[in-house]
Each structure stands twice: as structure tokens, then as C-alpha cells.
């Protein structure tokens, strides 16, 4: 087979794998089978790792990656590291994916052991009638700029479910053609290193 055919097969396999993983995650959450871990996480270093993952990806698209964190973030917090990483990766990968020019930003603030995490972009935005739908399984925005980008339509469903199972909330504000802001609020209680 040609190189192109191999690339198509590989992309299809990756799509199917992410689809199956996503459905398994949703099934576990809905059936109460997902167990959260209580990890001690070095918060500033954890966030730096996430930023280091996305800054080159944004740069390759010619997008500015902005990162701002509150100077008084706790050094260590209790949280499920894997699930917090999944939430941030889902939101940031969407922001980069749907932004053709301008910026993607990650802002993290903590007050009274509550973290406010904001992922903003200057991308294509979400139509008002699609705002609630984007959290539904297999639903994606209906704008052509969204339809042309590959995706399973499960990332935001999983992100919302994980945020809620972790006792938090997720909100979205968007202006079509101007960008989107996802705000996640989570309890990240301060921890002492082991």
C-alpha cells in the first residue's frame, strides 16, 4: 500500500482507539465504576509540564501560547493527577485545534483551596445554539470550520463528567468568530509533601 493509504489506516485506527477509550470512560463514570485517586501533586511543576506539551504545538500553527499562574499557588495539592491532566489536555487540545490565528491561553488561580482554571482562545467560537450541545456525546458544533476538523465528539462530554465527579463545575462562554473561554472550578486542597 502507498504511504498515503498507510496514513489513512493509522489515522482511522487512532480514531477508533480514542472512540473506544472515550466510551469506556463515559460508561465507567455513568455506572459509578470510576475510582478517583487522591494523589499528592506538585501543582506548579504539573502545570509547567502541561504547558511544555502544548506550547510547541501552538507555535507550529503560528499561535501564541499564553500561560499565567497565580504567584501564590500551593506547592502541593490533593487531586487525581491522571483525571486533572485529562481535563486540561482535552480543553487545551480543543483550543489549539480550533484556533487558526491569535492565541490560546491557560490561566490558573487559587483561592481558599479552590482552583479557577481558564482556557481561552481566539478561535472560531461556538454558536449560541451549540453551547449546551457541545457537552453531549458525539455532538460537535455545526459551523463548517468545526466540521472540517477531525474529532470524536466525546472530549467535552468526558471533560464535563470528570469535572463533576471531582466535585467541580465547568462553564463556557463563546462568541462566534472571536473565541471561546472554558472555566473549570475545582477543589484542590493544599497538601504536604510525602
Short mmCIF file of N, CA and C in Angstrom, two decimals:
data_model
loop_
_atom_site.label_atom_id
_atom_site.label_comp_id
_atom_site.label_asym_id
_atom_site.label_seq_id
_atom_site.Cartn_x
_atom_site.Cartn_y
_atom_site.Cartn_z
N UNK A 1 0.83 -1.20 0.00
CA UNK A 1 0.00 0.00 0.00
C UNK A 1 0.87 1.26 0.00
N UNK A 2 0.29 2.34 -0.52
CA UNK A 2 1.03 3.61 -0.59
C UNK A 2 1.16 4.22 0.80
N UNK A 3 2.10 5.19 0.90
CA UNK A 3 2.28 5.90 2.17
C UNK A 3 0.99 6.58 2.59
N UNK A 4 0.26 7.11 1.62
CA UNK A 4 -0.99 7.80 1.92
C UNK A 4 -2.02 6.83 2.51
N UNK A 5 -2.11 5.65 1.92
CA UNK A 5 -3.06 4.63 2.42
C UNK A 5 -2.69 4.22 3.84
N UNK A 6 -1.40 4.09 4.11
CA UNK A 6 -0.94 3.71 5.46
C UNK A 6 -1.31 4.80 6.46
N UNK A 7 -1.14 6.08 6.05
CA UNK A 7 -1.50 7.19 6.94
C UNK A 7 -3.00 7.19 7.24
N UNK A 8 -3.81 6.90 6.24
CA UNK A 8 -5.28 6.85 6.43
C UNK A 8 -5.64 5.72 7.39
N UNK A 9 -5.01 4.57 7.21
CA UNK A 9 -5.27 3.41 8.09
C UNK A 9 -4.87 3.75 9.52
N UNK A 10 -3.69 4.37 9.67
CA UNK A 10 -3.21 4.72 11.02
C UNK A 10 -4.15 5.72 11.68
N UNK A 11 -4.57 6.76 10.91
CA UNK A 11 -5.50 7.76 11.47
C UNK A 11 -6.82 7.13 11.87
N UNK A 12 -7.31 6.21 11.05
CA UNK A 12 -8.58 5.52 11.35
C UNK A 12 -8.44 4.69 12.62
N UNK A 13 -7.31 4.00 12.75
CA UNK A 13 -7.08 3.17 13.95
C UNK A 13 -6.99 4.04 15.19
N UNK A 14 -6.29 5.19 15.09
CA UNK A 14 -6.19 6.10 16.24
C UNK A 14 -7.56 6.65 16.61
N UNK A 15 -8.37 6.97 15.59
CA UNK A 15 -9.72 7.49 15.83
C UNK A 15 -10.57 6.44 16.56
N UNK A 16 -10.51 5.20 16.09
CA UNK A 16 -11.28 4.12 16.72
C UNK A 16 -10.83 3.88 18.16
N UNK A 17 -9.52 3.92 18.39
CA UNK A 17 -8.98 3.72 19.74
C UNK A 17 -9.48 4.81 20.68
N UNK A 18 -9.42 6.08 20.23
CA UNK A 18 -9.86 7.17 21.10
C UNK A 18 -11.37 7.10 21.33
N UNK A 19 -12.10 6.64 20.32
CA UNK A 19 -13.55 6.48 20.45
C UNK A 19 -13.87 5.42 21.51
N UNK A 20 -13.20 4.28 21.43
CA UNK A 20 -13.44 3.18 22.38
C UNK A 20 -13.03 3.60 23.79
N UNK A 21 -11.84 4.23 23.91
CA UNK A 21 -11.38 4.70 25.24
C UNK A 21 -12.38 5.68 25.83
N UNK A 22 -12.87 6.60 24.98
CA UNK A 22 -13.84 7.59 25.45
C UNK A 22 -15.13 6.97 25.92
N UNK A 23 -15.64 6.02 25.15
CA UNK A 23 -16.89 5.34 25.53
C UNK A 23 -16.72 4.54 26.81
N UNK A 24 -15.55 3.91 26.98
CA UNK A 24 -15.29 3.16 28.21
C UNK A 24 -15.24 4.10 29.42
N UNK A 25 -14.60 5.26 29.25
CA UNK A 25 -14.55 6.24 30.33
C UNK A 25 -15.95 6.69 30.72
N UNK A 26 -16.76 7.04 29.71
CA UNK A 26 -18.13 7.50 29.98
C UNK A 26 -18.93 6.41 30.68
N UNK A 27 -18.80 5.18 30.20
CA UNK A 27 -19.52 4.06 30.81
C UNK A 27 -19.12 3.86 32.27
N UNK A 28 -17.82 3.95 32.55
CA UNK A 28 -17.35 3.79 33.94
C UNK A 28 -17.90 4.89 34.84
N UNK A 29 -17.88 6.13 34.33
CA UNK A 29 -18.37 7.26 35.13
C UNK A 29 -19.86 7.09 35.41
N UNK A 30 -20.63 6.79 34.34
CA UNK A 30 -22.09 6.69 34.49
C UNK A 30 -22.51 5.52 35.36
N UNK A 31 -21.68 4.48 35.41
CA UNK A 31 -22.01 3.31 36.23
C UNK A 31 -21.36 3.35 37.61
N UNK A 32 -20.73 4.48 37.93
CA UNK A 32 -20.11 4.63 39.24
C UNK A 32 -18.89 3.76 39.45
N UNK A 33 -18.27 3.33 38.36
CA UNK A 33 -17.11 2.43 38.46
C UNK A 33 -15.78 3.16 38.40
N UNK A 34 -15.82 4.47 38.11
CA UNK A 34 -14.57 5.22 38.03
C UNK A 34 -14.16 5.63 39.44
N UNK A 35 -13.00 5.17 39.86
CA UNK A 35 -12.50 5.49 41.19
C UNK A 35 -11.48 6.61 41.08
N UNK A 36 -11.66 7.64 41.86
CA UNK A 36 -10.71 8.76 41.85
C UNK A 36 -9.57 8.47 42.82
N UNK A 37 -8.37 8.84 42.41
CA UNK A 37 -7.21 8.72 43.29
C UNK A 37 -7.03 10.03 44.05
N UNK A 38 -6.42 9.93 45.21
CA UNK A 38 -6.07 11.13 46.00
C UNK A 38 -4.55 11.23 45.98
N UNK A 39 -4.04 11.81 44.91
CA UNK A 39 -2.59 11.93 44.74
C UNK A 39 -2.11 13.25 45.35
N UNK A 40 -0.86 13.24 45.80
CA UNK A 40 -0.21 14.49 46.18
C UNK A 40 0.53 14.97 44.93
N UNK A 41 0.09 16.12 44.41
CA UNK A 41 0.61 16.62 43.13
C UNK A 41 1.36 17.92 43.35
N UNK A 42 2.57 18.02 42.78
CA UNK A 42 3.32 19.27 42.78
C UNK A 42 2.69 20.17 41.71
N UNK A 43 1.83 21.06 42.15
CA UNK A 43 0.98 21.80 41.21
C UNK A 43 1.76 22.65 40.20
N UNK A 44 2.69 23.50 40.62
CA UNK A 44 3.38 24.32 39.61
C UNK A 44 4.12 23.48 38.56
N UNK A 45 4.79 22.42 39.00
CA UNK A 45 5.52 21.55 38.07
C UNK A 45 4.57 20.81 37.15
N UNK A 46 3.44 20.36 37.69
CA UNK A 46 2.42 19.67 36.90
C UNK A 46 1.91 20.59 35.79
N UNK A 47 1.61 21.84 36.14
CA UNK A 47 1.12 22.80 35.15
C UNK A 47 2.19 23.12 34.10
N UNK A 48 3.44 23.25 34.55
CA UNK A 48 4.54 23.51 33.61
C UNK A 48 4.65 22.39 32.58
N UNK A 49 4.46 21.15 33.02
CA UNK A 49 4.53 20.00 32.09
C UNK A 49 3.43 20.10 31.03
N UNK A 50 2.23 20.47 31.45
CA UNK A 50 1.12 20.62 30.51
C UNK A 50 1.44 21.71 29.49
N UNK A 51 1.96 22.84 29.98
CA UNK A 51 2.31 23.97 29.10
C UNK A 51 3.40 23.55 28.12
N UNK A 52 4.41 22.83 28.62
CA UNK A 52 5.51 22.37 27.75
C UNK A 52 5.00 21.44 26.65
N UNK A 53 3.90 20.75 26.91
CA UNK A 53 3.31 19.85 25.93
C UNK A 53 2.63 20.63 24.80
N UNK A 54 1.97 21.76 25.16
CA UNK A 54 1.14 22.47 24.18
C UNK A 54 1.81 23.66 23.52
N UNK A 55 2.80 24.27 24.18
CA UNK A 55 3.44 25.45 23.60
C UNK A 55 4.03 25.16 22.21
N UNK A 56 4.77 24.04 22.01
CA UNK A 56 5.31 23.77 20.67
C UNK A 56 4.21 23.51 19.64
N UNK A 57 3.14 22.85 20.06
CA UNK A 57 2.03 22.54 19.17
C UNK A 57 1.37 23.84 18.68
N UNK A 58 1.17 24.78 19.61
CA UNK A 58 0.59 26.08 19.25
C UNK A 58 1.56 26.84 18.34
N UNK A 59 2.84 26.83 18.70
CA UNK A 59 3.86 27.52 17.92
C UNK A 59 3.93 27.02 16.49
N UNK A 60 3.76 25.71 16.32
CA UNK A 60 3.80 25.12 14.97
C UNK A 60 2.66 25.64 14.10
N UNK A 61 1.55 26.06 14.74
CA UNK A 61 0.41 26.62 13.99
C UNK A 61 0.51 28.15 13.88
N UNK A 62 1.55 28.73 14.48
CA UNK A 62 1.69 30.18 14.45
C UNK A 62 0.80 30.88 15.46
N UNK A 63 0.39 30.15 16.50
CA UNK A 63 -0.50 30.70 17.54
C UNK A 63 0.35 31.02 18.77
N UNK A 64 0.06 32.14 19.41
CA UNK A 64 0.74 32.49 20.66
C UNK A 64 0.15 31.66 21.79
N UNK A 65 1.01 31.07 22.63
CA UNK A 65 0.52 30.34 23.80
C UNK A 65 0.82 31.18 25.03
N UNK A 66 -0.24 31.61 25.72
CA UNK A 66 -0.08 32.44 26.91
C UNK A 66 -0.34 31.60 28.16
N UNK A 67 0.53 31.77 29.14
CA UNK A 67 0.37 31.00 30.38
C UNK A 67 0.55 31.94 31.56
N UNK A 68 -0.43 31.94 32.44
CA UNK A 68 -0.37 32.80 33.61
C UNK A 68 -0.85 32.00 34.82
N UNK A 69 -0.04 32.02 35.87
CA UNK A 69 -0.50 31.34 37.08
C UNK A 69 -0.31 32.28 38.27
N UNK A 70 -1.23 32.17 39.18
CA UNK A 70 -1.22 32.98 40.39
C UNK A 70 0.09 32.73 41.13
N UNK A 71 0.71 33.81 41.62
CA UNK A 71 2.03 33.63 42.26
C UNK A 71 1.95 32.87 43.57
N UNK A 72 0.76 32.79 44.15
CA UNK A 72 0.63 32.10 45.43
C UNK A 72 -0.05 30.74 45.31
N UNK A 73 0.18 30.06 44.20
CA UNK A 73 -0.36 28.70 44.07
C UNK A 73 0.25 27.81 45.13
N UNK A 74 -0.54 26.89 45.72
CA UNK A 74 0.07 25.95 46.66
C UNK A 74 1.08 25.07 45.94
N UNK A 75 2.19 24.74 46.62
CA UNK A 75 3.24 23.91 46.01
C UNK A 75 2.73 22.49 45.79
N UNK A 76 1.90 22.00 46.70
CA UNK A 76 1.36 20.63 46.62
C UNK A 76 -0.14 20.67 46.86
N UNK A 77 -0.87 19.86 46.10
CA UNK A 77 -2.32 19.75 46.30
C UNK A 77 -2.73 18.28 46.23
N UNK A 78 -3.91 17.98 46.81
CA UNK A 78 -4.52 16.66 46.65
C UNK A 78 -5.45 16.70 45.45
N UNK A 79 -5.27 15.79 44.52
CA UNK A 79 -6.19 15.65 43.39
C UNK A 79 -5.89 14.34 42.68
N UNK A 80 -6.75 13.95 41.76
CA UNK A 80 -6.47 12.80 40.90
C UNK A 80 -5.66 13.34 39.71
N UNK A 81 -4.35 13.07 39.75
CA UNK A 81 -3.46 13.66 38.75
C UNK A 81 -3.83 13.26 37.33
N UNK A 82 -4.16 11.98 37.12
CA UNK A 82 -4.49 11.49 35.78
C UNK A 82 -5.73 12.21 35.24
N UNK A 83 -6.74 12.36 36.08
CA UNK A 83 -8.00 12.95 35.63
C UNK A 83 -7.88 14.46 35.44
N UNK A 84 -7.12 15.13 36.30
CA UNK A 84 -6.89 16.56 36.10
C UNK A 84 -6.12 16.79 34.80
N UNK A 85 -5.13 15.95 34.54
CA UNK A 85 -4.37 16.05 33.29
C UNK A 85 -5.30 15.86 32.08
N UNK A 86 -6.21 14.88 32.20
CA UNK A 86 -7.14 14.60 31.10
C UNK A 86 -8.04 15.80 30.81
N UNK A 87 -8.53 16.46 31.85
CA UNK A 87 -9.38 17.64 31.69
C UNK A 87 -8.61 18.75 30.96
N UNK A 88 -7.40 19.03 31.43
CA UNK A 88 -6.61 20.11 30.84
C UNK A 88 -6.20 19.79 29.40
N UNK A 89 -5.81 18.56 29.16
CA UNK A 89 -5.40 18.17 27.80
C UNK A 89 -6.58 18.26 26.84
N UNK A 90 -7.75 17.79 27.26
CA UNK A 90 -8.94 17.88 26.39
C UNK A 90 -9.25 19.32 26.03
N UNK A 91 -9.24 20.21 27.02
CA UNK A 91 -9.61 21.61 26.77
C UNK A 91 -8.55 22.34 25.96
N UNK A 92 -7.28 22.11 26.28
CA UNK A 92 -6.21 22.80 25.55
C UNK A 92 -6.07 22.28 24.13
N UNK A 93 -6.23 20.96 23.94
CA UNK A 93 -6.10 20.43 22.58
C UNK A 93 -7.23 20.96 21.70
N UNK A 94 -8.45 21.10 22.26
CA UNK A 94 -9.56 21.71 21.50
C UNK A 94 -9.24 23.16 21.16
N UNK A 95 -8.71 23.90 22.14
CA UNK A 95 -8.41 25.32 21.92
C UNK A 95 -7.41 25.48 20.78
N UNK A 96 -6.35 24.67 20.78
CA UNK A 96 -5.34 24.77 19.72
C UNK A 96 -5.93 24.29 18.39
N UNK A 97 -6.70 23.21 18.46
CA UNK A 97 -7.26 22.62 17.24
C UNK A 97 -8.18 23.58 16.49
N UNK A 98 -8.99 24.34 17.24
CA UNK A 98 -9.99 25.21 16.60
C UNK A 98 -9.55 26.68 16.50
N UNK A 99 -8.26 26.94 16.70
CA UNK A 99 -7.74 28.30 16.57
C UNK A 99 -6.75 28.35 15.42
N UNK A 100 -7.04 29.19 14.45
CA UNK A 100 -6.16 29.31 13.27
C UNK A 100 -5.18 30.47 13.41
N UNK A 101 -5.56 31.50 14.17
CA UNK A 101 -4.65 32.62 14.37
C UNK A 101 -4.97 33.27 15.71
N UNK A 102 -3.96 33.96 16.24
CA UNK A 102 -4.17 34.64 17.51
C UNK A 102 -3.50 33.91 18.65
N UNK A 103 -4.30 33.45 19.63
CA UNK A 103 -3.70 32.91 20.85
C UNK A 103 -4.56 31.80 21.46
N UNK A 104 -3.90 31.05 22.33
CA UNK A 104 -4.55 30.13 23.27
C UNK A 104 -3.93 30.46 24.62
N UNK A 105 -4.75 30.52 25.67
CA UNK A 105 -4.18 30.86 26.98
C UNK A 105 -4.68 29.91 28.07
N UNK A 106 -3.80 29.71 29.04
CA UNK A 106 -4.12 28.94 30.25
C UNK A 106 -3.83 29.85 31.44
N UNK A 107 -4.86 30.08 32.24
CA UNK A 107 -4.71 30.91 33.44
C UNK A 107 -5.18 30.10 34.64
N UNK A 108 -4.36 30.07 35.70
CA UNK A 108 -4.70 29.29 36.89
C UNK A 108 -4.58 30.19 38.12
N UNK A 109 -5.67 30.25 38.88
CA UNK A 109 -5.68 31.00 40.13
C UNK A 109 -6.18 30.07 41.24
N UNK A 110 -5.71 30.29 42.45
CA UNK A 110 -6.21 29.51 43.60
C UNK A 110 -6.56 30.46 44.73
N UNK A 111 -7.72 30.21 45.34
CA UNK A 111 -8.11 31.00 46.50
C UNK A 111 -8.92 30.10 47.41
N UNK A 112 -8.56 30.07 48.69
CA UNK A 112 -9.27 29.24 49.68
C UNK A 112 -9.39 27.79 49.20
N UNK A 113 -8.30 27.26 48.67
CA UNK A 113 -8.22 25.86 48.23
C UNK A 113 -9.11 25.52 47.04
N UNK A 114 -9.63 26.57 46.37
CA UNK A 114 -10.41 26.37 45.15
C UNK A 114 -9.59 26.90 43.97
N UNK A 115 -9.42 26.07 42.96
CA UNK A 115 -8.68 26.47 41.77
C UNK A 115 -9.65 26.94 40.69
N UNK A 116 -9.35 28.08 40.11
CA UNK A 116 -10.07 28.56 38.93
C UNK A 116 -9.13 28.43 37.74
N UNK A 117 -9.49 27.57 36.81
CA UNK A 117 -8.66 27.29 35.63
C UNK A 117 -9.42 27.79 34.41
N UNK A 118 -8.75 28.64 33.65
CA UNK A 118 -9.41 29.23 32.48
C UNK A 118 -8.59 28.92 31.23
N UNK A 119 -9.26 28.34 30.24
CA UNK A 119 -8.63 28.09 28.93
C UNK A 119 -9.38 28.95 27.92
N UNK A 120 -8.67 29.90 27.33
CA UNK A 120 -9.29 30.83 26.38
C UNK A 120 -8.60 30.72 25.04
N UNK A 121 -9.31 31.09 23.98
CA UNK A 121 -8.70 31.10 22.65
C UNK A 121 -9.36 32.17 21.79
N UNK A 122 -8.70 32.46 20.68
CA UNK A 122 -9.25 33.43 19.72
C UNK A 122 -9.69 32.68 18.46
N UNK A 123 -10.23 31.48 18.67
CA UNK A 123 -10.62 30.61 17.56
C UNK A 123 -11.98 30.91 16.98
N UNK A 124 -12.53 29.89 16.33
CA UNK A 124 -13.77 30.07 15.56
C UNK A 124 -15.00 30.29 16.44
N UNK A 125 -14.92 29.95 17.73
CA UNK A 125 -16.06 30.16 18.63
C UNK A 125 -17.15 29.12 18.44
N UNK A 126 -18.15 29.19 19.29
CA UNK A 126 -19.27 28.24 19.28
C UNK A 126 -20.56 29.03 19.12
N UNK A 127 -21.40 28.58 18.21
CA UNK A 127 -22.69 29.26 18.02
C UNK A 127 -23.54 29.13 19.29
N UNK A 128 -24.34 30.17 19.63
CA UNK A 128 -25.14 30.13 20.87
C UNK A 128 -25.99 28.86 20.99
N UNK A 129 -26.58 28.40 19.88
CA UNK A 129 -27.45 27.21 19.95
C UNK A 129 -26.65 25.92 20.15
N UNK A 130 -25.32 26.00 19.98
CA UNK A 130 -24.48 24.81 20.14
C UNK A 130 -23.83 24.71 21.52
N UNK A 131 -23.93 25.78 22.32
CA UNK A 131 -23.21 25.83 23.61
C UNK A 131 -23.53 24.63 24.49
N UNK A 132 -24.81 24.30 24.67
CA UNK A 132 -25.17 23.16 25.52
C UNK A 132 -24.88 21.83 24.81
N UNK A 133 -25.03 21.82 23.51
CA UNK A 133 -24.85 20.58 22.75
C UNK A 133 -23.42 20.06 22.78
N UNK A 134 -22.43 20.98 22.90
CA UNK A 134 -21.03 20.52 22.81
C UNK A 134 -20.65 19.55 23.93
N UNK A 135 -21.44 19.54 25.01
CA UNK A 135 -21.15 18.60 26.11
C UNK A 135 -21.86 17.26 25.93
N UNK A 136 -22.69 17.14 24.89
CA UNK A 136 -23.40 15.88 24.65
C UNK A 136 -22.52 14.92 23.84
N UNK A 137 -22.62 13.61 24.10
CA UNK A 137 -21.79 12.65 23.35
C UNK A 137 -22.04 12.74 21.85
N UNK A 138 -20.96 12.70 21.10
CA UNK A 138 -20.96 12.71 19.62
C UNK A 138 -21.45 14.01 19.01
N UNK A 139 -21.74 15.01 19.84
CA UNK A 139 -22.19 16.29 19.31
C UNK A 139 -20.99 17.21 19.15
N UNK A 140 -20.95 17.94 18.04
CA UNK A 140 -19.91 18.93 17.81
C UNK A 140 -20.60 20.16 17.24
N UNK A 141 -19.92 21.29 17.27
CA UNK A 141 -20.50 22.49 16.68
C UNK A 141 -20.82 22.24 15.21
N UNK A 142 -21.81 22.97 14.70
CA UNK A 142 -22.25 22.73 13.32
C UNK A 142 -21.58 23.65 12.30
N UNK A 143 -20.74 24.58 12.78
CA UNK A 143 -20.07 25.51 11.84
C UNK A 143 -19.11 24.73 10.95
N UNK A 144 -18.99 25.11 9.68
CA UNK A 144 -18.08 24.41 8.77
C UNK A 144 -16.65 24.35 9.28
N UNK A 145 -16.20 25.41 9.98
CA UNK A 145 -14.83 25.42 10.49
C UNK A 145 -14.61 24.35 11.56
N UNK A 146 -15.68 23.93 12.22
CA UNK A 146 -15.61 22.86 13.23
C UNK A 146 -15.70 21.51 12.54
N UNK A 147 -16.61 21.39 11.61
CA UNK A 147 -16.84 20.12 10.90
C UNK A 147 -15.60 19.65 10.14
N UNK A 148 -14.78 20.60 9.70
CA UNK A 148 -13.62 20.24 8.88
C UNK A 148 -12.47 19.68 9.72
N UNK A 149 -12.57 19.80 11.06
CA UNK A 149 -11.50 19.32 11.95
C UNK A 149 -11.90 17.96 12.51
N UNK A 150 -10.99 16.94 12.42
CA UNK A 150 -11.35 15.61 12.92
C UNK A 150 -11.61 15.60 14.43
N UNK A 151 -12.51 14.75 14.87
CA UNK A 151 -12.79 14.60 16.30
C UNK A 151 -13.91 13.61 16.52
N UNK A 152 -13.96 13.05 17.75
CA UNK A 152 -14.97 12.04 18.05
C UNK A 152 -16.25 12.64 18.62
N UNK A 153 -16.16 13.88 19.14
CA UNK A 153 -17.32 14.46 19.81
C UNK A 153 -17.52 13.91 21.21
N UNK A 154 -16.43 13.37 21.80
CA UNK A 154 -16.53 12.83 23.17
C UNK A 154 -15.68 13.59 24.17
N UNK A 155 -14.70 14.37 23.70
CA UNK A 155 -13.76 15.04 24.59
C UNK A 155 -14.43 15.92 25.63
N UNK A 156 -15.36 16.77 25.20
CA UNK A 156 -16.01 17.68 26.15
C UNK A 156 -17.00 16.96 27.05
N UNK A 157 -17.61 15.88 26.53
CA UNK A 157 -18.51 15.07 27.36
C UNK A 157 -17.73 14.50 28.54
N UNK A 158 -16.58 13.90 28.23
CA UNK A 158 -15.73 13.30 29.27
C UNK A 158 -15.21 14.37 30.22
N UNK A 159 -14.80 15.51 29.67
CA UNK A 159 -14.28 16.61 30.50
C UNK A 159 -15.32 17.07 31.51
N UNK A 160 -16.55 17.25 31.04
CA UNK A 160 -17.63 17.70 31.95
C UNK A 160 -17.91 16.66 33.02
N UNK A 161 -18.01 15.38 32.62
CA UNK A 161 -18.28 14.32 33.59
C UNK A 161 -17.16 14.20 34.62
N UNK A 162 -15.90 14.28 34.16
CA UNK A 162 -14.77 14.19 35.09
C UNK A 162 -14.76 15.37 36.06
N UNK A 163 -15.01 16.56 35.53
CA UNK A 163 -15.03 17.76 36.38
C UNK A 163 -16.10 17.60 37.47
N UNK A 164 -17.26 17.11 37.07
CA UNK A 164 -18.36 16.96 38.04
C UNK A 164 -18.10 15.86 39.05
N UNK A 165 -17.50 14.74 38.59
CA UNK A 165 -17.23 13.65 39.53
C UNK A 165 -16.14 14.05 40.53
N UNK A 166 -15.30 15.03 40.12
CA UNK A 166 -14.26 15.56 41.02
C UNK A 166 -14.82 16.68 41.90
N UNK A 167 -16.14 16.91 41.80
CA UNK A 167 -16.79 17.89 42.66
C UNK A 167 -16.70 19.31 42.15
N UNK A 168 -16.37 19.47 40.88
CA UNK A 168 -16.21 20.81 40.32
C UNK A 168 -17.30 21.18 39.34
N UNK A 169 -17.08 22.28 38.64
CA UNK A 169 -18.02 22.71 37.61
C UNK A 169 -17.25 23.26 36.43
N UNK A 170 -17.86 23.19 35.26
CA UNK A 170 -17.26 23.74 34.04
C UNK A 170 -18.28 24.63 33.35
N UNK A 171 -17.82 25.80 32.94
CA UNK A 171 -18.69 26.77 32.26
C UNK A 171 -18.02 27.16 30.95
N UNK A 172 -18.83 27.58 29.99
CA UNK A 172 -18.28 28.01 28.71
C UNK A 172 -18.96 29.30 28.26
N UNK A 173 -18.14 30.22 27.74
CA UNK A 173 -18.64 31.45 27.12
C UNK A 173 -17.97 31.53 25.75
N UNK A 174 -18.73 31.91 24.74
CA UNK A 174 -18.14 31.94 23.41
C UNK A 174 -18.81 32.99 22.53
N UNK A 175 -18.01 33.57 21.65
CA UNK A 175 -18.50 34.50 20.64
C UNK A 175 -18.06 33.97 19.29
N UNK A 176 -19.01 33.58 18.44
CA UNK A 176 -18.63 33.05 17.13
C UNK A 176 -17.70 34.01 16.38
N UNK A 177 -16.63 33.45 15.85
CA UNK A 177 -15.66 34.24 15.10
C UNK A 177 -14.64 34.97 15.96
N UNK A 178 -14.85 34.95 17.29
CA UNK A 178 -13.93 35.69 18.17
C UNK A 178 -13.22 34.81 19.18
N UNK A 179 -13.83 33.70 19.58
CA UNK A 179 -13.15 32.82 20.52
C UNK A 179 -14.04 32.27 21.61
N UNK A 180 -13.42 31.46 22.45
CA UNK A 180 -14.13 30.71 23.49
C UNK A 180 -13.33 30.72 24.78
N UNK A 181 -14.05 30.71 25.91
CA UNK A 181 -13.43 30.59 27.23
C UNK A 181 -14.11 29.46 27.98
N UNK A 182 -13.33 28.46 28.37
CA UNK A 182 -13.82 27.40 29.25
C UNK A 182 -13.26 27.68 30.64
N UNK A 183 -14.14 27.68 31.65
CA UNK A 183 -13.73 27.91 33.03
C UNK A 183 -14.05 26.68 33.86
N UNK A 184 -13.02 26.16 34.51
CA UNK A 184 -13.17 24.98 35.38
C UNK A 184 -12.87 25.42 36.80
N UNK A 185 -13.77 25.07 37.71
CA UNK A 185 -13.55 25.37 39.14
C UNK A 185 -13.51 24.05 39.89
N UNK A 186 -12.40 23.82 40.60
CA UNK A 186 -12.19 22.56 41.31
C UNK A 186 -11.61 22.82 42.69
N UNK A 187 -11.96 21.97 43.65
CA UNK A 187 -11.32 22.00 44.96
C UNK A 187 -9.97 21.30 44.84
N UNK A 188 -8.90 22.04 45.09
CA UNK A 188 -7.56 21.45 45.12
C UNK A 188 -6.98 21.77 46.49
N UNK A 189 -7.30 20.94 47.46
CA UNK A 189 -6.88 21.25 48.82
C UNK A 189 -5.37 21.09 48.97
N UNK A 190 -4.80 22.00 49.76
CA UNK A 190 -3.34 22.03 49.92
C UNK A 190 -2.87 20.78 50.63
N UNK A 191 -1.74 20.26 50.17
CA UNK A 191 -1.19 19.02 50.73
C UNK A 191 0.23 19.27 51.20
N UNK A 192 0.70 18.39 52.04
CA UNK A 192 2.11 18.41 52.46
C UNK A 192 2.83 17.30 51.69
N UNK A 193 4.05 17.56 51.24
CA UNK A 193 4.77 16.52 50.50
C UNK A 193 4.99 15.28 51.36
N UNK A 194 4.97 14.10 50.70
CA UNK A 194 5.17 12.84 51.44
C UNK A 194 6.58 12.78 52.01
#
